[in-house]
Amino acid sequence: MTGLENTNVGSAVPAEYPARRILPHAPLLAAARGEKPAHRPVWFMRQAGRSLPEYREIRAGIGMLESCFDPELVCEITMQPVRRHKVDAAILFSDIVVPLKAAGIDLDIVAGTGPVVANPVRTAADVTALPTFEAEEVGAVARAVGLLTRELGDTPLIGFAGAPFTLASYLVEGGPSRNHERTKALMHADPKTWHALLGKLTDVAIAFLRAQIGAGVDAVQLFDSWAGALSLADYREYVLPHSERVFAEIAGAGVPRIHFGVGTGELLGAMGEAGADVVGVDWRIPLDVAATRVGPGKALQGNLDPAILFAGREVVEREVRRIVAEADRALEAGAIGHIFNLGHGVLPDTDPDAITRVVELVHSL
């Protein structure tokens, strides 16, 4: 059996993606496809980052965006948690705003704040003036993927992109926002401009994911980090059609597609309709409850609260076992697989040894 023989994600490597590896025994890919993995797979969002002393050392004096365009540095940072924690997947070290920066949008990632946009996008003219992103502009990212697929052996590499809504939120607000007031105002007051903006950002997400897939990533995740700020009605009308187009346009690539957002418990049914093979669940909702909302036929990913990693070994073990039990009930309820993860990213001050112990425990269960 090849690593892609299944009804969900294709039976062979598509001819247009010759760089694709065949990983028939990778537990993460098996779980995403609804097959029985050798053990329960586990990886962590933000596993490559500030929690690792080796990351802080290698990034010293180098800006975040500068790091994202250095293939050798991206490769090393992506590999660090795989070596240390023995996780079942690497996730490409990058950022969701990388394609926007590559296209020429004036933005920077400010330490302690996040992406900051010099000229926010708030009018139809602003949308029209947005530059077009071309995949060639992230050639450094593609080269990093090539380096990684040669070094990772049988460990899958996950690529990712920001979902149209979350990218739009940064562009409209000018940076991170607690209330997303300007974003919601544009959405409701000028739907035509809103959909034009999301249409352009959908093109960006598709092109960025295709560039990574073409370079050889083994799975992709679409991060809709801020979608939880929306009501279900608003999500369905203003966001879902664009996310659906992202997943539809990469459906033929033959890689598992993961969809994740924070605070999206009330949106899980709609997110399950968007077209992903795996739906990520944050820590606010049990996985067995999430399974009933997402509906059958999808794998689930999650969902340990990142803060629990600060609570000591006994608490961490208890909570990991609870989540595994909830995941098993989710499988009984119709989920086709479970990928253990956090309910969001690793927090910067997390003890790396606590992460390693979680991996060992999950693999033992």
XYZ file of C-alpha atoms in Angstrom:
365
model
C 0.000 0.000 0.000
C 1.272 3.486 -0.784
C 0.943 6.323 1.671
C -2.008 7.779 -0.223
C -4.199 4.843 -1.130
C -7.582 5.823 0.327
C -10.847 7.343 -0.726
C -10.371 10.613 1.152
C -7.182 12.012 -0.257
C -6.420 10.138 -3.450
C -4.802 6.880 -4.433
C -1.518 8.102 -5.890
C 0.808 11.058 -6.036
C -0.693 13.442 -8.614
C 1.558 13.921 -11.634
C 1.738 17.684 -11.088
C 3.379 17.121 -7.671
C 6.446 14.982 -8.454
C 8.211 15.923 -5.191
C 5.695 14.021 -3.060
C 7.070 11.364 -0.762
C 5.245 8.092 -0.169
C 4.968 7.505 3.597
C 2.862 4.360 4.014
C 3.605 3.913 7.716
C 3.330 7.491 9.002
C 0.804 7.421 11.888
C -0.354 11.002 11.331
C -1.262 10.389 7.699
C -2.977 7.105 8.588
C -5.107 8.775 11.253
C -6.051 11.573 8.858
C -7.152 9.002 6.283
C -9.225 6.923 8.674
C -6.779 4.027 8.759
C -5.409 2.404 11.925
C -2.053 4.004 12.832
C 0.740 2.070 14.537
C 0.278 4.423 17.488
C -1.752 7.537 18.210
C 0.027 10.385 16.409
C 0.936 13.584 18.211
C 2.380 16.933 17.210
C 2.021 20.441 18.612
C 1.112 23.741 17.060
C 4.060 26.130 17.624
C 6.254 23.167 18.538
C 9.091 24.920 16.675
C 9.584 28.129 18.576
C 10.287 30.022 21.744
C 9.821 27.123 24.173
C 13.093 25.607 22.897
C 16.433 27.031 24.074
C 18.045 25.911 20.828
C 15.468 27.983 18.937
C 16.154 31.095 21.003
C 19.863 30.632 20.435
C 19.668 30.259 16.660
C 17.164 33.128 16.273
C 19.172 35.594 18.361
C 19.402 38.883 16.492
C 17.412 37.631 13.481
C 13.939 39.026 12.778
C 10.977 36.698 12.458
C 10.214 37.464 8.818
C 13.898 37.414 7.922
C 14.052 33.929 9.447
C 11.087 32.749 7.384
C 12.902 33.557 4.128
C 16.153 31.750 5.036
C 15.784 28.125 3.796
C 18.617 26.673 5.883
C 17.378 28.409 9.022
C 13.784 27.318 8.373
C 14.987 23.749 7.968
C 16.960 23.762 11.212
C 14.173 25.364 13.267
C 11.556 22.985 11.837
C 13.742 19.989 12.702
C 14.462 21.011 16.307
C 11.237 19.716 17.921
C 11.323 16.545 15.817
C 14.761 15.711 17.181
C 13.934 16.685 20.753
C 10.348 15.462 21.199
C 10.065 12.642 18.619
C 6.729 14.063 17.422
C 4.909 12.386 14.533
C 5.048 15.414 12.241
C 7.083 18.511 11.589
C 5.288 21.737 10.817
C 7.052 24.162 8.524
C 8.518 27.111 10.402
C 6.836 30.090 8.762
C 4.044 32.587 9.421
C 0.623 33.133 7.910
C 1.614 36.644 6.745
C 4.648 35.419 4.776
C 2.843 35.452 1.385
C 1.496 38.950 2.097
C 5.002 40.193 2.855
C 6.360 38.393 -0.213
C 3.745 40.095 -2.389
C 4.947 43.501 -1.252
C 2.496 44.472 1.506
C 4.221 46.717 4.046
C 4.021 44.742 7.280
C 6.260 43.428 10.013
C 5.987 40.954 12.874
C 6.600 42.952 16.038
C 7.877 41.019 19.047
C 5.217 40.834 21.732
C 2.525 42.142 19.384
C 2.344 40.111 16.178
C 1.814 41.200 12.571
C 1.502 44.972 12.160
C 0.335 46.393 8.816
C 1.564 49.862 7.866
C -1.423 50.744 5.668
C -4.632 48.965 6.744
C -7.113 47.863 4.073
C -10.536 49.427 4.702
C -11.985 50.633 1.391
C -12.738 49.264 -2.046
C -9.806 51.251 -3.388
C -7.525 49.672 -0.803
C -8.637 46.217 -1.908
C -8.093 47.047 -5.577
C -4.598 48.303 -4.776
C -3.513 45.066 -3.070
C -0.639 43.417 -4.940
C -1.099 39.990 -6.491
C 0.810 37.180 -4.820
C 2.804 34.872 -7.078
C 4.173 31.541 -5.871
C 7.624 32.403 -7.221
C 7.856 35.043 -4.488
C 8.150 32.319 -1.835
C 10.842 30.317 -3.579
C 12.810 30.368 -0.322
C 9.946 28.553 1.392
C 9.860 25.931 -1.359
C 13.605 25.431 -1.009
C 13.203 24.960 2.741
C 10.574 22.280 2.114
C 12.979 20.504 -0.220
C 15.702 20.523 2.435
C 13.272 19.219 5.041
C 11.833 16.350 3.032
C 15.365 15.053 2.528
C 16.165 15.277 6.230
C 12.899 14.139 7.836
C 13.039 10.505 6.761
C 9.614 8.953 7.383
C 8.283 11.905 9.406
C 5.601 13.895 7.551
C 5.947 17.628 6.984
C 2.891 19.833 7.457
C 2.617 23.032 5.450
C 0.124 25.746 6.272
C -1.547 28.992 5.348
C -3.698 31.587 7.014
C -7.387 31.351 6.213
C -8.884 34.291 4.284
C -10.815 35.647 7.271
C -7.833 35.685 9.622
C -5.595 37.324 7.005
C -8.332 39.884 6.379
C -8.579 40.645 10.065
C -4.889 41.552 10.244
C -5.113 43.688 7.101
C -8.258 45.541 8.126
C -7.387 46.063 11.789
C -3.751 46.837 11.055
C -2.654 44.179 13.523
C -4.006 41.841 16.194
C -7.377 42.871 17.590
C -9.414 41.956 20.658
C -12.817 42.887 19.231
C -12.288 42.892 15.440
C -14.536 45.927 15.274
C -13.216 47.345 11.996
C -13.308 43.909 10.391
C -16.905 43.279 11.393
C -17.916 46.800 10.414
C -16.535 46.348 6.893
C -18.124 42.920 6.631
C -21.601 44.211 7.434
C -21.471 47.735 6.030
C -19.847 46.922 2.696
C -20.299 43.229 1.853
C -19.196 43.750 -1.748
C -15.815 45.107 -0.690
C -15.551 42.439 2.007
C -16.059 39.574 -0.415
C -13.667 41.180 -2.902
C -11.024 41.297 -0.169
C -11.616 37.704 0.884
C -11.587 36.607 -2.737
C -8.091 38.028 -3.131
C -6.928 36.469 0.127
C -8.399 33.130 -0.903
C -6.218 33.309 -4.007
C -3.230 34.008 -1.746
C -3.948 31.026 0.511
C -4.425 28.690 -2.452
C -1.219 29.808 -4.156
C 0.800 29.581 -0.933
C -0.479 26.082 -0.172
C 0.100 24.935 -3.746
C 3.679 26.200 -3.580
C 4.286 24.147 -0.444
C 2.530 21.081 -1.831
C 4.486 21.343 -5.054
C 7.698 21.462 -3.023
C 6.747 18.286 -1.188
C 4.815 18.846 2.073
C 2.802 15.802 3.163
C -0.213 17.547 4.733
C -1.507 21.104 5.075
C -3.313 23.068 7.749
C -5.483 26.134 7.225
C -5.340 28.371 10.295
C -8.459 30.462 10.881
C -7.158 31.725 14.189
C -9.726 34.475 14.703
C -12.868 32.848 13.265
C -14.120 32.225 16.806
C -14.906 35.937 17.050
C -17.828 35.412 14.650
C -21.388 34.238 15.074
C -22.390 31.122 13.171
C -24.597 33.181 10.849
C -21.769 35.585 10.021
C -19.313 32.734 9.531
C -21.618 31.012 7.066
C -22.354 34.142 5.059
C -19.049 35.991 5.077
C -16.346 33.362 5.596
C -17.326 29.780 4.810
C -17.596 30.147 0.996
C -14.012 31.396 0.834
C -12.597 28.665 3.067
C -14.508 26.119 1.005
C -12.786 27.392 -2.131
C -9.355 26.982 -0.545
C -10.001 23.338 0.292
C -11.675 22.642 -3.048
C -8.751 24.047 -5.030
C -6.221 21.776 -3.288
C -8.466 18.708 -3.115
C -6.675 17.049 -6.013
C -3.239 17.401 -4.464
C -3.483 14.133 -2.550
C -2.558 15.458 0.905
C -4.650 15.491 4.097
C -6.178 18.897 4.746
C -6.576 20.150 8.329
C -8.773 23.070 9.408
C -8.264 24.818 12.748
C -9.562 27.845 14.596
C -9.611 29.102 18.181
C -12.875 29.476 20.087
C -14.773 27.815 17.255
C -16.898 25.364 19.237
C -20.119 26.914 17.911
C -18.733 26.883 14.355
C -17.537 23.276 14.193
C -20.485 22.055 12.145
C -19.893 24.699 9.487
C -16.133 24.205 9.612
C -16.712 20.504 9.055
C -18.534 21.418 5.846
C -15.633 23.486 4.494
C -13.903 20.501 2.933
C -11.051 19.524 5.267
C -10.222 15.909 6.099
C -9.296 16.784 9.690
C -10.938 19.378 11.949
C -8.851 20.849 14.772
C -10.614 21.410 18.083
C -9.484 23.839 20.768
C -9.567 22.991 24.482
C -12.963 24.539 25.212
C -15.013 21.579 23.980
C -14.537 17.832 24.553
C -13.581 15.848 21.485
C -16.578 13.530 21.744
C -18.907 16.536 21.754
C -16.952 18.026 18.865
C -17.449 14.815 16.887
C -21.229 15.198 17.050
C -20.961 18.797 15.847
C -18.476 18.161 13.050
C -20.362 15.107 11.852
C -19.096 11.667 10.807
C -16.373 11.006 8.292
C -13.782 13.491 9.576
C -10.722 12.962 11.732
C -10.286 15.236 14.743
C -7.176 16.955 16.052
C -6.564 18.235 19.582
C -7.041 19.299 22.259
C -4.996 19.679 25.459
C -5.134 23.171 26.979
C -1.589 24.587 26.504
C -1.677 25.992 30.040
C -1.975 22.469 31.491
C 1.671 21.893 30.577
C 2.536 24.223 33.462
C 0.560 22.226 36.057
C 3.007 19.433 36.853
C 3.425 15.811 35.768
C 0.472 14.332 37.620
C -2.014 16.855 36.240
C -0.609 16.630 32.713
C -0.857 12.838 32.710
C -4.412 12.950 34.035
C -5.497 15.464 31.397
C -3.769 13.628 28.534
C -5.547 10.418 29.536
C -8.868 12.273 29.728
C -8.460 13.676 26.227
C -7.462 10.285 24.814
C -10.586 8.785 26.378
C -12.737 11.558 24.881
C -11.070 10.956 21.517
C -11.889 7.262 21.722
C -15.533 8.153 22.351
C -15.337 10.527 19.377
C -14.217 7.602 17.225
C -17.222 5.633 18.429
C -19.400 8.627 17.498
C -18.210 8.682 13.882
C -14.822 10.407 13.789
C -12.465 8.428 11.544
C -9.228 9.216 13.377
C -7.562 11.226 16.131
C -4.360 13.279 16.043
C -3.302 14.388 19.524
C -2.358 18.063 19.729
C -2.857 21.082 21.920
C -5.993 23.169 21.711
C -3.770 26.004 20.458
C -0.032 26.639 20.240
C 2.767 25.860 22.695
C 3.146 28.810 25.073
C 6.585 30.480 25.071
C 7.546 29.617 28.669
C 6.568 25.956 28.451
C 9.110 23.483 29.814
C 10.307 21.472 26.790
C 10.576 18.357 28.949
C 6.840 18.544 29.654
C 6.203 18.420 25.902
C 8.489 15.425 25.476
C 6.705 13.588 28.294
C 3.334 14.167 26.623
C 4.620 12.623 23.401
C 5.930 9.592 25.272
C 2.645 9.171 27.175
C 0.450 9.502 24.093
C 2.569 6.953 22.243
C 2.238 4.544 25.145
C -1.564 4.652 25.341
